[in-house]
Backbone as ProteinMPNN parsed JSONL, in Angstrom:
{"seq_chain_A": "IGVMGILIRILGGIFQKALNISKIESFVAVTTIFLGQNEIPAIVKPFIDRLNRNELFTAICSGMASIAGSTMIGYAALGVPVEYLLAASLMAIPGGILFARLLSPATESSQVSFNNLSFTETPPKSIIEAAATGAMTGLKIAAGVATVVMAFVAISA", "coords_chain_A": {"N_chain_A": [[96.14, 150.612, -142.669], [97.251, 153.292, -142.611], [98.522, 155.389, -144.014], [97.637, 158.03, -144.305], [97.863, 158.926, -141.662], [100.642, 158.835, -141.277], [101.507, 160.742, -143.165], [100.248, 163.021, -142.08], [101.56, 163.188, -139.626], [104.236, 163.671, -140.437], [104.071, 166.05, -142.069], [102.822, 167.682, -140.178], [104.8, 167.865, -138.182], [106.758, 169.265, -139.605], [105.451, 171.743, -140.122], [104.97, 172.509, -137.5], [107.525, 173.018, -136.444], [108.482, 174.918, -138.287], [106.638, 177.045, -138.127], [106.421, 177.552, -135.464], [104.338, 176.571, -133.729], [101.876, 174.889, -131.675], [101.739, 171.3, -131.149], [99.191, 170.23, -131.445], [97.865, 172.2, -132.898], [99.258, 172.11, -135.332], [98.652, 169.498, -136.053], [95.831, 169.575, -136.44], [95.687, 171.533, -138.445], [97.073, 170.361, -140.612], [95.526, 168.112, -140.98], [93.246, 169.162, -142.115], [93.773, 169.275, -144.807], [93.14, 166.792, -145.807], [90.585, 166.192, -144.811], [88.756, 168.466, -144.272], [86.625, 171.309, -143.366], [84.131, 170.565, -142.253], [84.54, 168.123, -141.001], [86.309, 168.599, -138.971], [85.272, 169.128, -136.313], [84.762, 166.49, -135.444], [87.329, 165.525, -135.283], [88.614, 167.069, -133.271], [87.004, 166.616, -131.119], [87.53, 164.656, -128.964], [89.458, 165.968, -127.341], [88.67, 168.577, -126.985], [87.967, 169.992, -124.735], [90.359, 170.601, -123.558], [91.641, 172.346, -125.233], [92.934, 175.601, -125.705], [91.696, 178.968, -126.167], [93.02, 180.161, -128.359], [94.07, 177.958, -129.768], [91.751, 176.65, -130.569], [90.62, 178.606, -132.221], [92.592, 178.718, -134.18], [92.291, 176.17, -135.267], [89.772, 176.425, -136.442], [90.237, 178.506, -138.306], [92.196, 177.294, -139.918], [90.759, 175.235, -141.075], [88.898, 176.693, -142.566], [90.557, 177.909, -144.385], [91.499, 176.008, -146.134], [90.711, 173.386, -148.552], [88.735, 170.411, -148.639], [89.878, 167.036, -149.247], [88.116, 165.624, -150.898], [86.79, 167.669, -152.237], [88.935, 168.721, -153.596], [89.456, 166.652, -155.384], [87.148, 166.84, -156.903], [87.527, 169.363, -158.131], [89.785, 168.726, -159.628], [88.669, 166.898, -161.379], [87.174, 168.621, -162.877], [89.074, 169.795, -164.408], [91.081, 171.395, -163.358], [94.521, 171.768, -162.804], [96.199, 169.264, -160.939], [98.587, 169.655, -159.545], [98.531, 172.38, -158.981], [96.373, 172.504, -157.237], [97.311, 170.955, -155.079], [99.523, 172.503, -154.307], [98.207, 174.854, -153.553], [96.714, 173.899, -151.382], [98.737, 173.19, -149.576], [99.884, 175.709, -149.19], [97.807, 176.974, -147.962], [97.802, 176.186, -145.327], [99.911, 177.549, -143.724], [98.874, 180.079, -144.246], [96.276, 180.103, -143.097], [96.984, 179.7, -140.411], [98.558, 181.971, -139.934], [96.622, 183.98, -140.273], [94.946, 183.339, -138.122], [96.705, 183.822, -136.002], [97.123, 186.546, -136.274], [94.617, 187.631, -135.657], [94.071, 186.497, -133.19], [96.373, 186.398, -131.07], [98.779, 184.063, -129.773], [98.706, 183.558, -126.434], [98.693, 181.846, -124.327], [100.15, 178.801, -123.111], [100.126, 175.581, -124.672], [97.884, 173.04, -123.599], [97.63, 170.553, -124.463], [99.41, 167.823, -125.552], [101.121, 165.399, -127.587], [101.934, 163.473, -125.903], [100.183, 163.495, -123.727], [97.871, 163.155, -125.045], [94.981, 161.911, -124.91], [92.281, 159.996, -125.872], [88.98, 160.348, -125.024], [86.97, 158.64, -125.65], [86.188, 155.184, -125.87], [87.941, 152.757, -127.795], [86.458, 151.216, -130.695], [85.01, 147.93, -130.564], [84.542, 146.244, -132.648], [84.415, 146.087, -136.264], [81.901, 146.685, -137.158], [80.802, 148.15, -135.056], [82.534, 150.348, -135.183], [81.88, 151.382, -137.72], [79.183, 152.041, -137.301], [79.388, 153.955, -135.241], [80.913, 155.921, -136.547], [79.124, 156.579, -138.597], [77.011, 157.689, -137.12], [78.283, 159.915, -135.982], [78.877, 161.318, -138.334], [76.256, 161.796, -139.18], [75.355, 163.543, -137.174], [77.007, 165.763, -137.679], [76.215, 166.384, -140.321], [73.515, 166.979, -139.857], [73.799, 169.248, -138.271], [75.024, 171.03, -140.097], [72.983, 171.19, -142.034], [70.965, 172.379, -140.501], [72.081, 174.906, -139.965], [72.24, 175.913, -142.579], [69.501, 176.011, -143.239], [68.702, 177.94, -141.388], [70.085, 180.215, -142.312], [68.9, 180.494, -144.831], [66.287, 181.006, -144.049], [66.63, 183.454, -142.764], [67.511, 185.075, -144.862], [65.371, 185.022, -146.592]], "CA_chain_A": [[97.07, 151.099, -143.677], [97.948, 154.337, -141.876], [99.27, 156.324, -144.852], [97.219, 159.391, -143.969], [98.444, 159.251, -140.362], [102.073, 159.091, -141.46], [101.624, 162.048, -143.83], [99.859, 164.067, -141.132], [102.623, 163.298, -138.633], [105.419, 164.283, -141.053], [103.771, 167.446, -142.409], [102.554, 168.395, -138.933], [106.084, 168.167, -137.554], [107.416, 170.324, -140.382], [104.775, 173.017, -139.873], [105.133, 172.88, -136.093], [108.852, 173.609, -136.266], [108.646, 176.092, -139.147], [105.751, 178.141, -137.742], [106.463, 177.684, -134.008], [102.984, 176.38, -133.213], [101.769, 173.684, -130.854], [101.549, 170.06, -131.909], [97.778, 170.027, -131.761], [97.522, 173.135, -133.977], [99.791, 171.586, -136.587], [97.881, 168.285, -136.356], [94.52, 169.952, -136.99], [95.886, 172.271, -139.694], [97.438, 169.432, -141.683], [94.393, 167.21, -141.193], [92.253, 169.817, -142.969], [94.076, 168.981, -146.214], [92.483, 165.547, -146.185], [89.196, 166.07, -144.382], [87.954, 169.656, -144.503], [86.072, 172.021, -142.221], [82.993, 169.885, -141.632], [84.973, 166.977, -140.216], [87.202, 169.025, -137.887], [84.704, 168.875, -134.977], [84.938, 165.086, -135.069], [88.745, 165.318, -134.975], [88.992, 167.706, -132.003], [86.025, 166.292, -130.071], [88.048, 163.998, -127.763], [90.278, 166.816, -126.484], [88.26, 169.97, -127.148], [87.91, 170.656, -123.434], [91.707, 171.029, -123.172], [92.151, 173.361, -126.162], [92.698, 176.982, -125.287], [90.949, 179.785, -127.143], [93.831, 180.374, -129.559], [94.157, 176.709, -130.522], [90.449, 176.413, -131.188], [90.481, 179.564, -133.316], [93.501, 178.275, -135.235], [91.665, 175.013, -135.917], [88.684, 176.924, -137.288], [90.826, 179.246, -139.435], [92.865, 176.34, -140.81], [89.726, 174.545, -141.844], [88.29, 177.607, -143.53], [91.543, 178.316, -145.381], [91.802, 174.947, -147.09], [89.577, 172.618, -149.063], [88.825, 168.985, -148.324], [90.4, 166.194, -150.318], [87.044, 165.292, -151.843], [86.576, 168.859, -153.065], [90.098, 168.8, -154.467], [89.231, 165.672, -156.453], [86.119, 167.418, -157.765], [88.149, 170.393, -158.958], [90.665, 168.051, -160.587], [87.804, 166.316, -162.41], [86.724, 169.717, -163.737], [90.168, 170.202, -165.272], [92.103, 172.194, -162.68], [95.716, 170.93, -162.627], [96.331, 168.728, -159.583], [99.742, 170.257, -158.864], [98.096, 173.679, -158.461], [95.511, 172.248, -156.085], [98.16, 170.523, -153.969], [100.296, 173.661, -153.854], [97.296, 175.758, -152.847], [96.37, 173.297, -150.093], [99.888, 173.319, -148.684], [100.06, 177.126, -148.843], [96.689, 177.402, -147.12], [98.086, 175.886, -143.918], [100.5, 178.712, -143.042], [97.984, 181.233, -144.382], [95.243, 180.011, -142.064], [97.611, 179.888, -139.097], [98.927, 183.385, -139.841], [95.386, 184.73, -140.064], [94.513, 183.085, -136.743], [97.635, 184.492, -135.085], [96.911, 187.993, -136.352], [93.377, 187.988, -134.974], [94.08, 185.989, -131.819], [97.757, 185.997, -130.782], [98.937, 183.004, -128.771], [99.134, 184.096, -125.145], [98.751, 180.746, -123.371], [100.82, 177.609, -123.619], [99.195, 174.501, -124.994], [97.651, 172.042, -122.557], [97.523, 169.264, -125.136], [100.578, 167.356, -126.287], [100.872, 164.037, -128.029], [102.193, 162.573, -124.775], [98.968, 163.39, -122.911], [96.731, 163.146, -125.96], [94.181, 160.722, -124.648], [90.938, 160.081, -126.399], [88.062, 159.977, -123.958], [86.095, 157.577, -126.123], [86.825, 153.878, -125.951], [88.019, 152.301, -129.183], [85.398, 150.248, -131.023], [85.371, 146.521, -130.382], [84.421, 145.54, -133.926], [84.301, 146.976, -137.414], [80.495, 147.106, -137.226], [80.652, 149.237, -134.087], [83.255, 151.503, -135.716], [81.081, 151.943, -138.814], [77.976, 152.652, -136.734], [79.791, 155.171, -134.527], [81.279, 156.902, -137.564], [77.905, 157.023, -139.28], [76.263, 158.568, -136.209], [79.016, 161.18, -135.908], [78.623, 161.997, -139.604], [74.867, 162.257, -139.187], [75.276, 164.732, -136.315], [77.635, 166.876, -138.395], [75.342, 166.731, -141.447], [72.319, 167.636, -139.315], [74.2, 170.594, -137.86], [75.218, 171.843, -141.301], [71.658, 171.422, -142.623], [70.259, 173.334, -139.649], [72.653, 176.235, -140.199], [71.819, 176.341, -143.92], [68.085, 176.39, -143.155], [68.609, 179.2, -140.648], [70.509, 181.299, -143.198], [67.87, 180.66, -145.858], [65.141, 181.654, -143.4], [66.972, 184.857, -142.503], [67.629, 185.824, -146.113], [64.108, 185.002, -147.343]], "C_chain_A": [[97.896, 152.227, -143.079], [98.728, 155.344, -142.697], [98.925, 157.767, -144.495], [97.815, 159.827, -142.631], [99.922, 159.578, -140.454], [102.286, 160.446, -142.114], [101.289, 163.194, -142.881], [100.96, 164.275, -140.104], [103.85, 164.011, -139.21], [105.168, 165.757, -141.357], [103.496, 168.278, -141.162], [103.829, 168.772, -138.209], [106.824, 169.279, -138.273], [106.782, 171.678, -140.083], [104.915, 173.461, -138.423], [106.474, 173.569, -135.875], [109.005, 174.901, -137.067], [107.836, 177.288, -138.664], [105.697, 178.379, -136.236], [105.057, 177.634, -133.408], [102.955, 175.094, -132.396], [101.511, 172.463, -131.733], [100.098, 169.872, -132.32], [97.326, 170.972, -132.876], [98.032, 172.623, -135.315], [99.037, 170.327, -137.013], [96.556, 168.638, -137.023], [94.686, 170.649, -138.337], [96.216, 171.333, -140.852], [96.291, 168.47, -141.986], [93.353, 167.833, -142.113], [92.542, 169.621, -144.455], [93.261, 167.775, -146.677], [90.989, 165.558, -145.904], [88.348, 167.294, -144.672], [87.297, 170.178, -143.238], [84.953, 171.258, -141.519], [83.406, 168.73, -140.736], [85.864, 167.358, -139.042], [86.565, 168.842, -136.509], [84.848, 167.425, -134.525], [86.385, 164.793, -134.688], [89.087, 165.863, -133.592], [88.058, 167.355, -130.851], [86.638, 165.634, -128.83], [88.858, 164.901, -126.831], [89.902, 168.285, -126.575], [88.222, 170.714, -125.816], [89.281, 171.117, -122.955], [92.324, 172.039, -124.131], [91.926, 174.745, -125.582], [92.048, 177.745, -126.438], [91.718, 179.94, -128.449], [93.921, 179.113, -130.411], [92.845, 176.394, -131.228], [90.234, 177.348, -132.377], [91.392, 179.19, -134.485], [92.926, 177.08, -135.984], [90.566, 175.462, -136.868], [89.244, 177.642, -138.516], [91.523, 178.314, -140.418], [91.856, 175.617, -141.682], [89.095, 175.428, -142.893], [89.26, 177.996, -144.643], [91.765, 177.258, -146.455], [90.525, 174.277, -147.593], [89.805, 171.148, -148.732], [89.372, 168.216, -149.519], [89.348, 165.839, -151.345], [86.742, 166.467, -152.769], [87.722, 169.028, -154.052], [89.953, 167.832, -155.646], [88.17, 166.183, -157.428], [86.673, 168.494, -158.678], [89.07, 169.772, -160.006], [89.843, 167.427, -161.714], [87.28, 167.383, -163.363], [87.84, 170.272, -164.613], [91.218, 171.084, -164.628], [93.322, 171.303, -162.457], [95.925, 170.541, -161.159], [97.496, 169.371, -158.845], [99.401, 171.643, -158.31], [97.236, 173.506, -157.215], [96.323, 171.823, -154.87], [98.983, 171.681, -153.417], [99.418, 174.63, -153.075], [96.917, 175.204, -151.481], [97.52, 173.415, -149.105], [100.132, 174.771, -148.278], [98.947, 177.639, -147.946], [96.96, 177.156, -145.641], [98.763, 177.065, -143.23], [99.634, 179.961, -143.16], [96.898, 181.251, -143.328], [95.801, 180.242, -140.675], [98.015, 181.34, -138.905], [97.705, 184.246, -139.57], [94.893, 184.567, -138.631], [95.406, 183.81, -135.748], [97.479, 186.011, -135.115], [95.68, 188.416, -135.563], [93.35, 187.561, -133.515], [95.481, 185.493, -131.486], [97.818, 184.955, -129.664], [99.493, 183.606, -127.487], [99.29, 183.004, -124.094], [99.521, 179.584, -123.978], [99.792, 176.493, -123.802], [99.091, 173.516, -123.84], [97.581, 170.638, -123.145], [98.845, 168.973, -125.827], [100.298, 165.927, -126.716], [101.211, 163.027, -126.941], [100.942, 162.393, -123.929], [97.71, 163.418, -123.766], [95.965, 161.847, -125.766], [92.777, 160.957, -125.174], [89.981, 159.554, -125.339], [87.142, 158.838, -124.371], [86.861, 156.258, -126.181], [86.877, 153.436, -127.406], [86.941, 151.259, -129.468], [85.912, 148.814, -130.923], [85.283, 145.727, -131.685], [84.296, 146.564, -135.046], [82.869, 147.479, -137.573], [80.258, 148.267, -136.268], [81.356, 150.501, -134.574], [82.458, 152.173, -136.829], [79.839, 152.643, -138.282], [78.303, 153.946, -136.007], [80.17, 156.274, -135.51], [80.074, 157.449, -138.3], [77.099, 157.971, -138.403], [76.96, 159.918, -136.053], [78.807, 161.982, -137.181], [77.218, 162.543, -139.697], [74.703, 163.508, -138.337], [75.868, 165.951, -137.012], [76.746, 167.33, -139.548], [74.078, 167.435, -140.97], [72.637, 169.055, -138.864], [74.377, 171.523, -139.046], [73.873, 172.166, -141.941], [70.864, 172.435, -141.815], [70.769, 174.749, -139.865], [72.236, 176.766, -141.562], [70.361, 176.77, -143.91], [67.911, 177.714, -142.418], [69.013, 180.375, -141.532], [69.496, 181.552, -144.31], [66.655, 181.368, -145.269], [65.409, 183.129, -143.134], [66.978, 185.664, -143.793], [66.327, 185.865, -146.906], [63.166, 186.098, -146.9]], "O_chain_A": [[99.123, 152.133, -143.041], [99.529, 156.093, -142.137], [99.807, 158.619, -144.395], [98.228, 160.978, -142.484], [100.403, 160.493, -139.786], [103.141, 161.218, -141.681], [101.969, 164.221, -142.878], [101.264, 165.412, -139.744], [104.438, 164.863, -138.544], [105.953, 166.617, -140.957], [103.889, 169.443, -141.091], [103.937, 169.877, -137.676], [107.444, 170.134, -137.64], [107.489, 172.651, -139.819], [104.973, 174.659, -138.144], [106.545, 174.592, -135.194], [109.59, 175.869, -136.58], [108.29, 178.426, -138.776], [105.015, 179.293, -135.775], [104.644, 178.536, -132.679], [103.902, 174.307, -132.426], [101.121, 172.579, -132.895], [99.815, 169.406, -133.424], [96.498, 170.597, -133.707], [97.325, 172.692, -136.32], [98.81, 170.114, -138.204], [96.202, 168.064, -138.053], [93.921, 170.394, -139.267], [95.691, 171.498, -141.953], [96.112, 168.061, -143.133], [92.648, 167.113, -142.821], [91.644, 169.785, -145.281], [92.758, 167.746, -147.8], [90.209, 164.996, -146.672], [87.287, 167.155, -145.281], [87.397, 169.569, -142.174], [84.852, 171.311, -140.293], [82.683, 168.393, -139.798], [86.148, 166.512, -138.194], [87.27, 168.428, -135.588], [85.037, 167.166, -133.336], [86.645, 163.915, -133.865], [89.776, 165.196, -132.82], [88.304, 167.763, -129.716], [86.288, 166.029, -127.718], [88.936, 164.621, -125.634], [90.723, 169.152, -126.277], [88.423, 171.928, -125.774], [89.368, 171.938, -122.042], [93.418, 172.54, -123.874], [90.862, 175.034, -125.035], [91.879, 177.218, -127.537], [91.131, 179.86, -129.529], [93.856, 179.187, -131.638], [92.845, 175.921, -132.365], [89.726, 176.93, -133.417], [91.006, 179.331, -135.646], [93.06, 176.989, -137.204], [90.444, 174.937, -137.975], [88.783, 177.415, -139.634], [91.447, 178.526, -141.628], [92.076, 175.414, -142.876], [88.787, 174.968, -143.992], [88.828, 178.374, -145.732], [92.175, 177.583, -147.569], [89.421, 174.561, -147.127], [90.943, 170.707, -148.567], [89.33, 168.69, -150.654], [89.646, 165.76, -152.537], [86.467, 166.272, -153.953], [87.514, 169.426, -155.198], [90.295, 168.174, -156.778], [88.284, 165.981, -158.637], [86.337, 168.543, -159.861], [89.127, 170.241, -161.143], [90.27, 167.427, -162.868], [86.976, 167.092, -164.52], [87.592, 171.123, -165.467], [92.168, 171.486, -165.3], [93.174, 170.183, -161.967], [95.839, 171.38, -160.262], [97.404, 169.61, -157.641], [99.933, 172.035, -157.271], [97.357, 174.268, -156.256], [96.06, 172.276, -153.756], [99.125, 171.824, -152.203], [99.839, 175.166, -152.05], [96.809, 175.963, -150.517], [97.303, 173.707, -147.929], [100.541, 175.037, -147.148], [99.125, 178.634, -147.244], [96.404, 177.849, -144.789], [98.239, 177.551, -142.228], [99.655, 180.814, -142.272], [96.625, 182.291, -142.73], [95.169, 180.902, -139.85], [97.833, 181.89, -137.819], [97.75, 185.144, -138.73], [94.473, 185.536, -137.999], [94.918, 184.355, -134.757], [97.678, 186.682, -134.102], [95.696, 189.439, -134.88], [92.683, 188.19, -132.694], [95.757, 184.299, -131.603], [97.011, 184.971, -128.734], [100.618, 184.104, -127.462], [99.951, 183.215, -123.077], [99.545, 179.404, -125.196], [98.738, 176.478, -123.166], [100.085, 173.198, -123.188], [97.485, 169.654, -122.412], [99.339, 169.792, -126.602], [99.335, 165.315, -126.253], [100.828, 161.86, -127.033], [100.657, 161.291, -123.462], [96.615, 163.675, -123.265], [96.27, 160.825, -126.381], [92.175, 162.004, -124.935], [90.155, 158.45, -124.823], [86.592, 158.146, -123.515], [88.048, 156.235, -126.505], [85.953, 153.712, -128.171], [86.556, 150.504, -128.576], [87.085, 148.534, -131.165], [85.883, 144.659, -131.806], [84.095, 147.754, -134.801], [82.653, 148.584, -138.07], [79.598, 149.245, -136.617], [80.838, 151.604, -134.4], [82.369, 153.4, -136.875], [79.481, 153.72, -138.758], [77.576, 154.931, -136.138], [79.791, 157.43, -135.326], [80.006, 158.642, -138.594], [76.558, 158.958, -138.9], [76.297, 160.954, -135.998], [78.585, 163.192, -137.124], [77.004, 163.631, -140.232], [73.994, 164.435, -138.728], [75.304, 167.044, -136.948], [76.543, 168.529, -139.736], [73.619, 168.383, -141.606], [71.829, 169.964, -139.055], [73.935, 172.672, -139.011], [73.645, 173.304, -142.35], [70.161, 173.267, -142.389], [69.978, 175.689, -139.941], [71.911, 177.946, -141.691], [70.014, 177.788, -144.509], [67.06, 178.521, -142.79], [68.36, 181.419, -141.51], [69.261, 182.7, -144.687], [66.062, 182.231, -145.916], [64.509, 183.959, -143.265], [66.509, 186.801, -143.821], [66.2, 186.682, -147.819], [62.063, 186.216, -147.434]]}, "name": "protein", "num_of_chains": 1, "seq": "IGVMGILIRILGGIFQKALNISKIESFVAVTTIFLGQNEIPAIVKPFIDRLNRNELFTAICSGMASIAGSTMIGYAALGVPVEYLLAASLMAIPGGILFARLLSPATESSQVSFNNLSFTETPPKSIIEAAATGAMTGLKIAAGVATVVMAFVAISA"}
């Protein structure tokens, strides 16, 4: 279908030009509207070794500034007007990037562009393999989140 990819490409281009950020920073920042902070490691995994410190920090701040699409749907079900949620999500992108730039100014040029954006993983050969790979990636993320929560509970107890 590719609707999400088209929206990410359009909004990412707008934010890249308006905020003078790299393509990868705008890609990750706009992706957080749909996915959220927990899924960002899966997004940047193929090219994380080429991200500089500022780009990685911007990715983290963007994810923390916005809410995932599933959370947005939950708030809408509770009665929060959808137009307010969408406006807040769009305003969170420049807010997260501004916060990242204040704490970690961009001093290096980006090593990742969409021309050399190569994913190190081979594409799945079937839908079953894609589902299994996605499930395993999700399991790793969920296990990491559960471990951090248990550590915080143990510290606070």
